[in-house]
mmCIF file of N, CA and C in Angstrom:
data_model
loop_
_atom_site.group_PDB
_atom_site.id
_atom_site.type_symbol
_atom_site.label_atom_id
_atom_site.label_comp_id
_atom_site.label_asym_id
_atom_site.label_seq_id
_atom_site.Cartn_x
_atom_site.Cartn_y
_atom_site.Cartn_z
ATOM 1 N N UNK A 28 209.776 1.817 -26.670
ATOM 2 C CA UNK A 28 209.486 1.810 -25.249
ATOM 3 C C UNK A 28 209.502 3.255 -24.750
ATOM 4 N N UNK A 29 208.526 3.667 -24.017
ATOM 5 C CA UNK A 29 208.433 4.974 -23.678
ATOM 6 C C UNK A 29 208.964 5.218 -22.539
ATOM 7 N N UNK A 30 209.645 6.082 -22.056
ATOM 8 C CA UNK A 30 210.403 5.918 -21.063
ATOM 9 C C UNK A 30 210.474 6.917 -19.721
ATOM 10 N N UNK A 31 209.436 8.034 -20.397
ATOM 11 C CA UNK A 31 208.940 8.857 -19.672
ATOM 12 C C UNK A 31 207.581 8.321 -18.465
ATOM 13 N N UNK A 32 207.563 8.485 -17.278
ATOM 14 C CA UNK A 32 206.706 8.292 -16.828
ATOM 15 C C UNK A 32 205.788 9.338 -15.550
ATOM 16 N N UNK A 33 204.550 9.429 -16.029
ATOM 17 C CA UNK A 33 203.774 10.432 -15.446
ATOM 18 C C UNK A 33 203.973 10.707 -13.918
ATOM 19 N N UNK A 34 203.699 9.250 -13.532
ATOM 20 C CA UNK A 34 203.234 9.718 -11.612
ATOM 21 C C UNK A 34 204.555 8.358 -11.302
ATOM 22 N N UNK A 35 204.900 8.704 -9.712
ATOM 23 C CA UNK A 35 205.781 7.746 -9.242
ATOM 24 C C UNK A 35 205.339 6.691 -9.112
ATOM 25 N N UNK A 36 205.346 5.595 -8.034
ATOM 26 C CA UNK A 36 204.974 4.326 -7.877
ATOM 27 C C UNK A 36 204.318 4.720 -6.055
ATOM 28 N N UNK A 37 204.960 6.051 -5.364
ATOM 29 C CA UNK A 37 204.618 6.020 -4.038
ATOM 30 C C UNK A 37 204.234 7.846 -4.306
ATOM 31 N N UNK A 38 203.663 8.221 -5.272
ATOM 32 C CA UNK A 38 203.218 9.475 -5.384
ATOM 33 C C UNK A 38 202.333 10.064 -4.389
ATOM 34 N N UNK A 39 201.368 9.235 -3.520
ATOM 35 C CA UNK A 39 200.938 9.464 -2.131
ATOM 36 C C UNK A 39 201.380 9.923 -1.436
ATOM 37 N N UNK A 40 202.721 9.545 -1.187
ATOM 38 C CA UNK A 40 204.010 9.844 0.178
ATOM 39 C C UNK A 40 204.596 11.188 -1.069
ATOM 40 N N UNK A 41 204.829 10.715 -2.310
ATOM 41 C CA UNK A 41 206.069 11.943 -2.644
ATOM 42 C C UNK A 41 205.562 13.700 -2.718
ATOM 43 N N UNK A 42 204.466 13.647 -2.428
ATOM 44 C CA UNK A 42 203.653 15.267 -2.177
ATOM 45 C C UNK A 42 204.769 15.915 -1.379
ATOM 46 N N UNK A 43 204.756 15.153 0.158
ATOM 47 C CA UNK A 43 205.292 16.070 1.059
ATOM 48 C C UNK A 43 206.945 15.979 0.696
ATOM 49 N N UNK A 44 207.610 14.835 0.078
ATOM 50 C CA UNK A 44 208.664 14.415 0.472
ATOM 51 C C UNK A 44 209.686 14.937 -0.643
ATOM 52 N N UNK A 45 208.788 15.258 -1.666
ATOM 53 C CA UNK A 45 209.350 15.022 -3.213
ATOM 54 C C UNK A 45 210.032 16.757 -3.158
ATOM 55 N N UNK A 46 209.915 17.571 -2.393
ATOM 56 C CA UNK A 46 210.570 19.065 -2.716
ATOM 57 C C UNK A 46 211.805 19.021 -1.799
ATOM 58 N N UNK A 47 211.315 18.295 -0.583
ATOM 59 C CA UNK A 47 212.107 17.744 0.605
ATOM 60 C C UNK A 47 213.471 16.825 0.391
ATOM 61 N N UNK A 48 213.632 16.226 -0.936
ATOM 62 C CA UNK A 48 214.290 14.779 -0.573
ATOM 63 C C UNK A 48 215.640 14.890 -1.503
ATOM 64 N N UNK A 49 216.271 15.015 0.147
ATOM 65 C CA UNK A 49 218.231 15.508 0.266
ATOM 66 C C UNK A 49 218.378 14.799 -1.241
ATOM 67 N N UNK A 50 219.614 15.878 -2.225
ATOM 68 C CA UNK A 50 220.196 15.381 -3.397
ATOM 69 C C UNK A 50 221.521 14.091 -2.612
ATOM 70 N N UNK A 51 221.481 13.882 -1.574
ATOM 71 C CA UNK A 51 222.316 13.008 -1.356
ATOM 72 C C UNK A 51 222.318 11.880 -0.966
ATOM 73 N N UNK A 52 220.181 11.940 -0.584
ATOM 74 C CA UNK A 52 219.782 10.494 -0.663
ATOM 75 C C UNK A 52 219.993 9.791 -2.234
ATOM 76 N N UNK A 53 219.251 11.370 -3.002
ATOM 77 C CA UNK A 53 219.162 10.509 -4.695
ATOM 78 C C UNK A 53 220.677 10.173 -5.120
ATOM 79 N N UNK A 54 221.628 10.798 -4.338
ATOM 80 C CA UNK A 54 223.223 10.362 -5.204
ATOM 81 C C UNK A 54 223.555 8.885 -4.570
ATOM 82 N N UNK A 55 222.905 8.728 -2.995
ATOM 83 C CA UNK A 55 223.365 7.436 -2.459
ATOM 84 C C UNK A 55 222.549 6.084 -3.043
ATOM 85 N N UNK A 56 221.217 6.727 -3.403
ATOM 86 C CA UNK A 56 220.137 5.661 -3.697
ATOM 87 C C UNK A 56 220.632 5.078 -5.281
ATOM 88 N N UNK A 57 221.539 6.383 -6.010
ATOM 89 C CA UNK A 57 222.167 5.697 -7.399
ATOM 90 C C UNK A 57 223.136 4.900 -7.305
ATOM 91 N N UNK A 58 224.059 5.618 -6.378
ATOM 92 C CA UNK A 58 225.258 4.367 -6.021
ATOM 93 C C UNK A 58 224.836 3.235 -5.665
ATOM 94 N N UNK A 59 224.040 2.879 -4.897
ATOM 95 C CA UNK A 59 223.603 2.015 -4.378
ATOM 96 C C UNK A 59 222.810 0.770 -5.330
ATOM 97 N N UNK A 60 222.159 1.497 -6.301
ATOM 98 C CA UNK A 60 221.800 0.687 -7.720
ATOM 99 C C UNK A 60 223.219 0.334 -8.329
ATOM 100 N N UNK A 61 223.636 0.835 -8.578
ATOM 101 C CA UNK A 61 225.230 0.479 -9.552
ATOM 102 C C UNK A 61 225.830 -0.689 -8.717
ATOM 103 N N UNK A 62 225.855 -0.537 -7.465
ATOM 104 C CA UNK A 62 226.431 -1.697 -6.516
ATOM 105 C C UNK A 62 225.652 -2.863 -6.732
ATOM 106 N N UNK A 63 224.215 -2.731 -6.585
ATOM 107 C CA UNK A 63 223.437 -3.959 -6.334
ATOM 108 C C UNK A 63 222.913 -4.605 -7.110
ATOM 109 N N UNK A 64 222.216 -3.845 -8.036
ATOM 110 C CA UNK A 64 221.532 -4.418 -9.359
ATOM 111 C C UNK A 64 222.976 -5.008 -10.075
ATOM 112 N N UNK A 65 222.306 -6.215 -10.972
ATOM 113 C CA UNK A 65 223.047 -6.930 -12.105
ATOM 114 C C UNK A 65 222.908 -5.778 -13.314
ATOM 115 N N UNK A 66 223.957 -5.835 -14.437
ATOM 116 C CA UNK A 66 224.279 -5.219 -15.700
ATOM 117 C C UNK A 66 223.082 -5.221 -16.077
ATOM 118 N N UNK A 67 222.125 -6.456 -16.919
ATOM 119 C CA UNK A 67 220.975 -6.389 -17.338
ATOM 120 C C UNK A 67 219.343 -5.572 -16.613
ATOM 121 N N UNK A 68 219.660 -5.617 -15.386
ATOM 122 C CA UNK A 68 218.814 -4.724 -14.852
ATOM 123 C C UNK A 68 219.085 -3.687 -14.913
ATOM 124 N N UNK A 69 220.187 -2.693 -14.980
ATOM 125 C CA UNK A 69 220.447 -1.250 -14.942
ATOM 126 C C UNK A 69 220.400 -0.926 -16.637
ATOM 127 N N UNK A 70 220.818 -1.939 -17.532
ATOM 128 C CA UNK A 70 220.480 -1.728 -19.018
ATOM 129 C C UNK A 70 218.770 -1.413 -19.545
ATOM 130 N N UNK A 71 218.215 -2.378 -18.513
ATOM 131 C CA UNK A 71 216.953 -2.574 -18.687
ATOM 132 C C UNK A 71 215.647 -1.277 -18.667
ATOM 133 N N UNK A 72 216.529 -0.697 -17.171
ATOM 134 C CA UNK A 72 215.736 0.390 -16.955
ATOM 135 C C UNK A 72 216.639 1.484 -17.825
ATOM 136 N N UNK A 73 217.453 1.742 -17.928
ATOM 137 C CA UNK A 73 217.627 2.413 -19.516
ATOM 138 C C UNK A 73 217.994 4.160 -18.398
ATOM 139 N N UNK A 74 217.037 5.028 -19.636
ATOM 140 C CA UNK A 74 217.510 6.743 -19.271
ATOM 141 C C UNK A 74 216.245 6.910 -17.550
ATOM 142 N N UNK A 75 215.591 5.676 -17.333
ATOM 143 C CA UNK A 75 215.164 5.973 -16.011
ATOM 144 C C UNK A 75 215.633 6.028 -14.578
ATOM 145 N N UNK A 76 216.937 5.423 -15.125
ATOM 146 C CA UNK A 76 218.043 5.145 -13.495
ATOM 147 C C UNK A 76 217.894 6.285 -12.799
ATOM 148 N N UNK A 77 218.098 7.336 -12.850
ATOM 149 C CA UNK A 77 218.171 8.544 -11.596
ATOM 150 C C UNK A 77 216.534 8.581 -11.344
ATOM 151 N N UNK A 78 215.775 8.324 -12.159
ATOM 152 C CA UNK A 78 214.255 8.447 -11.871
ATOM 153 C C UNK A 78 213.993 7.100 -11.036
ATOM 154 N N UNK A 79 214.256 6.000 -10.990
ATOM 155 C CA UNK A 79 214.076 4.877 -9.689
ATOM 156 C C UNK A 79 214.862 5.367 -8.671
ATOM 157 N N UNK A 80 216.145 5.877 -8.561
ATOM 158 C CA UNK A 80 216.956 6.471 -7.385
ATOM 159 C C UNK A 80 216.313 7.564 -6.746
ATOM 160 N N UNK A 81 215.476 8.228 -7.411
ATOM 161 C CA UNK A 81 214.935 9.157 -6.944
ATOM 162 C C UNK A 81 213.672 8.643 -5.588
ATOM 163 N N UNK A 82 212.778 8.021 -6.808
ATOM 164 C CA UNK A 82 211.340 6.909 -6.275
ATOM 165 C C UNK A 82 212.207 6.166 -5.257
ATOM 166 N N UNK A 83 213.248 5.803 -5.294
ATOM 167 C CA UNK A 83 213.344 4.707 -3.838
ATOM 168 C C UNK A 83 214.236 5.831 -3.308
ATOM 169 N N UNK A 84 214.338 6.988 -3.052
ATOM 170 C CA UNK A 84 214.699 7.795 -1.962
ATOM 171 C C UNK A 84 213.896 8.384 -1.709
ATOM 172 N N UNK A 85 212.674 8.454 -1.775
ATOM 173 C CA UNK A 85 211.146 8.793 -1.133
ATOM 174 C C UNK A 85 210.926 7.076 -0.289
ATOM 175 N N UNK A 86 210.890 5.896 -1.179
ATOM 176 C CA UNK A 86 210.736 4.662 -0.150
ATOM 177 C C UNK A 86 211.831 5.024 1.245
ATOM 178 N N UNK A 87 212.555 5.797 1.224
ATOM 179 C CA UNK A 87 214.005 5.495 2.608
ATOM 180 C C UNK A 87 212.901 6.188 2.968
ATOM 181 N N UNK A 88 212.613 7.495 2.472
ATOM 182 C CA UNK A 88 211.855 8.187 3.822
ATOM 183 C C UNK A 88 210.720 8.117 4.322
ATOM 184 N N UNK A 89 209.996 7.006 3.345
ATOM 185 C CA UNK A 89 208.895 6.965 3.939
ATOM 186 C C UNK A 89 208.854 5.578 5.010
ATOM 187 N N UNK A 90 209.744 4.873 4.634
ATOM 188 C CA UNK A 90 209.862 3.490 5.512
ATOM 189 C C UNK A 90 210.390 4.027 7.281
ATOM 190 N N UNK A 91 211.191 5.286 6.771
ATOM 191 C CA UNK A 91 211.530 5.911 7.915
ATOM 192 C C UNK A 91 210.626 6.507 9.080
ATOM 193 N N UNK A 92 209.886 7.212 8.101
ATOM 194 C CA UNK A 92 208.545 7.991 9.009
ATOM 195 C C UNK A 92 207.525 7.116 9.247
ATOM 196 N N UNK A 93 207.121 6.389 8.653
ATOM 197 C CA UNK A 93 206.134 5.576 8.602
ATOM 198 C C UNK A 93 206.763 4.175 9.683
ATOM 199 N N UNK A 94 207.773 4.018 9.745
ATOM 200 C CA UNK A 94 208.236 2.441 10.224
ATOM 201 C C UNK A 94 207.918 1.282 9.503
ATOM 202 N N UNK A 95 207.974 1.308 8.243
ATOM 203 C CA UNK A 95 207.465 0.229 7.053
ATOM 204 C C UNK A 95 209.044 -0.346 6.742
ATOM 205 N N UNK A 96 208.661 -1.724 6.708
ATOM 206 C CA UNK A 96 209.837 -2.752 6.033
ATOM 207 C C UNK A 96 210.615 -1.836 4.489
ATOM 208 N N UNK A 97 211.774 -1.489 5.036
ATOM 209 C CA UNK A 97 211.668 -0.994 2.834
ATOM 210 C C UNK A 97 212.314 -1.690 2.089
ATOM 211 N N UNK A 98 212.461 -2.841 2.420
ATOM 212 C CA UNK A 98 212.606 -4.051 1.607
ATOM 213 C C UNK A 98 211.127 -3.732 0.364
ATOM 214 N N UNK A 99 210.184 -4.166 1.335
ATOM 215 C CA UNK A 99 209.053 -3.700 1.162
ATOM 216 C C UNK A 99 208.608 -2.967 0.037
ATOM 217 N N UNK A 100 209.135 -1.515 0.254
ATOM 218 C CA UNK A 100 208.331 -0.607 -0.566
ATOM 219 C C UNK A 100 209.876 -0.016 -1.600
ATOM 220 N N UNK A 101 210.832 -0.428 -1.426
ATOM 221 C CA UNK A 101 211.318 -0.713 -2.798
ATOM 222 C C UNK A 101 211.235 -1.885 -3.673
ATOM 223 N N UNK A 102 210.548 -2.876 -3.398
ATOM 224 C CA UNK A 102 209.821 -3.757 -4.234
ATOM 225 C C UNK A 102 208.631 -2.795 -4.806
ATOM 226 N N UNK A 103 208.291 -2.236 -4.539
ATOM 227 C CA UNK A 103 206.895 -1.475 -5.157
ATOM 228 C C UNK A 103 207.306 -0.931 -5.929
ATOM 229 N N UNK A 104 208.147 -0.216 -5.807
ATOM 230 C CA UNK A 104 209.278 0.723 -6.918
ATOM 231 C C UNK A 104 209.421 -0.224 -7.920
ATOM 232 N N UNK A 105 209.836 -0.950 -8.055
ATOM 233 C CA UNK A 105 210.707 -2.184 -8.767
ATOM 234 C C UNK A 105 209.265 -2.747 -9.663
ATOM 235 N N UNK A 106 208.452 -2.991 -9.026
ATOM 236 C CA UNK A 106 206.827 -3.497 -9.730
ATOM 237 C C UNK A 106 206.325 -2.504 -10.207
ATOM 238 N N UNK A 107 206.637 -1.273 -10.082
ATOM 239 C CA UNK A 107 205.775 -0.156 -10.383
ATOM 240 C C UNK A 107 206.718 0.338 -12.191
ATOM 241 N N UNK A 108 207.771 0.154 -12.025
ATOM 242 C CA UNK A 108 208.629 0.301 -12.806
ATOM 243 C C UNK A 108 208.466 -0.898 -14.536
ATOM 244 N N UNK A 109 208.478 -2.354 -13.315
ATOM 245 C CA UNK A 109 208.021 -3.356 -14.541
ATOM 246 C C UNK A 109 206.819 -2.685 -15.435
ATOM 247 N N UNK A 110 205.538 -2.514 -14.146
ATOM 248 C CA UNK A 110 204.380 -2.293 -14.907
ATOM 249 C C UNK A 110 204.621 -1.313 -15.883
ATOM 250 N N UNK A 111 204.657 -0.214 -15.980
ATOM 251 C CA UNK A 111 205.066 0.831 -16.566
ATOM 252 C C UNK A 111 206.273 1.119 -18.191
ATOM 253 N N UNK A 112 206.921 0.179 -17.775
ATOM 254 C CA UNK A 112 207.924 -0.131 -18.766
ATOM 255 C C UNK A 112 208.192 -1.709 -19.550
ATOM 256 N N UNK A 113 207.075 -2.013 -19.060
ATOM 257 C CA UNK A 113 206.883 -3.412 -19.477
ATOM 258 C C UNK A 113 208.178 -4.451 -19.395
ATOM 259 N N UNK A 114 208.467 -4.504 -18.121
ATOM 260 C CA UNK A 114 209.930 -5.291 -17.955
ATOM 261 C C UNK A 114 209.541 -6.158 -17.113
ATOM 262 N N UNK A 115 210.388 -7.410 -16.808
ATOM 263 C CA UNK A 115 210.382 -8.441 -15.875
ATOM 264 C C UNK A 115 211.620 -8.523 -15.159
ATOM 265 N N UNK A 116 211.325 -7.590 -13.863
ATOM 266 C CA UNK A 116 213.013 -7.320 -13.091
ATOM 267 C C UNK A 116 212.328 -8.141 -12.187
ATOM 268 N N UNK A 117 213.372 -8.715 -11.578
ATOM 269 C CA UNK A 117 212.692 -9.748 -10.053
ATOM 270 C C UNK A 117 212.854 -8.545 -8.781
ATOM 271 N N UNK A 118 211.839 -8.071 -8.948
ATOM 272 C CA UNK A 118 211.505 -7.163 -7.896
ATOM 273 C C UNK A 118 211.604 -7.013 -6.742
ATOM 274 N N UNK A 119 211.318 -8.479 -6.043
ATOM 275 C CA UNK A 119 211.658 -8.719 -4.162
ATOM 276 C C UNK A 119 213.381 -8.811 -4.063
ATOM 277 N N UNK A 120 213.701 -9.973 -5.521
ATOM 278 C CA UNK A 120 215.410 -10.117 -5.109
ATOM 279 C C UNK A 120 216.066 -8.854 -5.247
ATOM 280 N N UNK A 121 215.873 -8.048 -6.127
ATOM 281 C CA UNK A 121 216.521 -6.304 -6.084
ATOM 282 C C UNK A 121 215.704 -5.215 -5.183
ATOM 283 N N UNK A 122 214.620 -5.552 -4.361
ATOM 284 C CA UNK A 122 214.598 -4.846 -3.394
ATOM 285 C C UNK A 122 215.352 -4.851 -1.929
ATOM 286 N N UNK A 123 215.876 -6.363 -2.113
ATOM 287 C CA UNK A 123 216.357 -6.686 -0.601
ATOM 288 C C UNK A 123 217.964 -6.383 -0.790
ATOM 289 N N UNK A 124 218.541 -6.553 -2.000
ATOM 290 C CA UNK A 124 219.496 -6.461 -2.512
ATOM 291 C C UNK A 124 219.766 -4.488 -2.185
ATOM 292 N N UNK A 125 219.284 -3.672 -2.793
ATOM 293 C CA UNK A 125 218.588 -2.505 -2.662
ATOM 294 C C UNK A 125 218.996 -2.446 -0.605
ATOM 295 N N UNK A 126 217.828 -2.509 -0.497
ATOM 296 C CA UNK A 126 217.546 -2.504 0.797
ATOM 297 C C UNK A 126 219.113 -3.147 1.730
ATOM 298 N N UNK A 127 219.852 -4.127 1.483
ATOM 299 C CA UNK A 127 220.933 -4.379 2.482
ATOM 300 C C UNK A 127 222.025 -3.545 1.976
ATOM 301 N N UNK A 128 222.448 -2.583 0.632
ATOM 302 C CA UNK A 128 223.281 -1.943 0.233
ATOM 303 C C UNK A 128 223.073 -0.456 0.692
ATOM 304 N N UNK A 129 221.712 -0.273 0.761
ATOM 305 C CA UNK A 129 221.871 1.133 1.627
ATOM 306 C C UNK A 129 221.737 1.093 3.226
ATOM 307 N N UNK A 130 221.354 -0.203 3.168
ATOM 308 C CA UNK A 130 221.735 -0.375 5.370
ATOM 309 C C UNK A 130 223.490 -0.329 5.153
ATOM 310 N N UNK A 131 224.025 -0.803 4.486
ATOM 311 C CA UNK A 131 225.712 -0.512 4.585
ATOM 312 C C UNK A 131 226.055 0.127 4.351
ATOM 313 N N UNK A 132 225.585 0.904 3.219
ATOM 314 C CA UNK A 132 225.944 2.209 3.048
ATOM 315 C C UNK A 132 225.560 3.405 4.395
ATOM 316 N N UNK A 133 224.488 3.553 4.933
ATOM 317 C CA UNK A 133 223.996 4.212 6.069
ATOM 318 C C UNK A 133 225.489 3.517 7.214
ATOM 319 N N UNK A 134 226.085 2.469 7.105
ATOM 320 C CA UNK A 134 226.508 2.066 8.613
ATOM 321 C C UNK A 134 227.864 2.764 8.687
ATOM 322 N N UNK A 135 228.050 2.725 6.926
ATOM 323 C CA UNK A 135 229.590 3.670 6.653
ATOM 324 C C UNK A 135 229.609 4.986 7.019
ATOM 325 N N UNK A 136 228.388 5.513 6.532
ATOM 326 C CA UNK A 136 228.436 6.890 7.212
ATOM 327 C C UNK A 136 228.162 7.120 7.884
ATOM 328 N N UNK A 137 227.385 6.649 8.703
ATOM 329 C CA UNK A 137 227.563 6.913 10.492
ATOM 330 C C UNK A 137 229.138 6.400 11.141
ATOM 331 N N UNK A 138 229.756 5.845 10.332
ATOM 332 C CA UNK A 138 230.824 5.612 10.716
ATOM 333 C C UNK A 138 232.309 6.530 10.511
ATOM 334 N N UNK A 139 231.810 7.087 9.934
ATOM 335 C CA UNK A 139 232.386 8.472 8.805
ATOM 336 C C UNK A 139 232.277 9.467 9.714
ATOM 337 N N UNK A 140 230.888 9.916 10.056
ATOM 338 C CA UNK A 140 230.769 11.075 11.036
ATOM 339 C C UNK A 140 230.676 11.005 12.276
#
């Protein structure tokens, strides 16, 4: 299984975003996998984990700027990832999963500062 992969899943958006995008979204967007995803999904995607944390911390900002569901467009991540690596992750249930662990995570730290 090759595990390297060329272009992102939202490489459109990651032009502007990708030189731009805080190391503390990609540290929250990993925690946030370790919390949410099941064992077999984080096994699954293998030496790519910081590379989806990365891709769905371009989805925060683009759901942000844009006003897009990112339930949404970390499912794209998640499909973009299957395609690519030839896996069958349930993509909508670990995007929403995804998606309600970094709304709590965001509520802690606004609660923090």
């Amino acid at each position: 299984m090759d595990t390297k992969l060329a272009v992102g899943p939202l490489e459109s958006h990651a032009d502007d975003g990708q030189e731009n995008l805080p190391s503390h979204l990609v540290a929250t967007m990993w925690l946030c996998m370790l919390t949410s995803l099941d064992t077999d999904s984080l096994e699954a995607l293998g030496d790519c984990n910081m590379a989806v944390a990365f891709d769905l911390g371009i989805a925060v900002q683009v759901a942000d700027e844009e006003k897009l569901p990112l339930a949404e467009l970390m499912a794209e991540v998640f499909e973009f990832y299957n395609e690519k690596m030839d896996l069958s992750l349930p993509s909508a249930k670990l995007a929403v999963a995804m998606a309600g662990s970094y709304q709590r995570a965001q509520e802690v730290q606004h609660r923090v500062h």
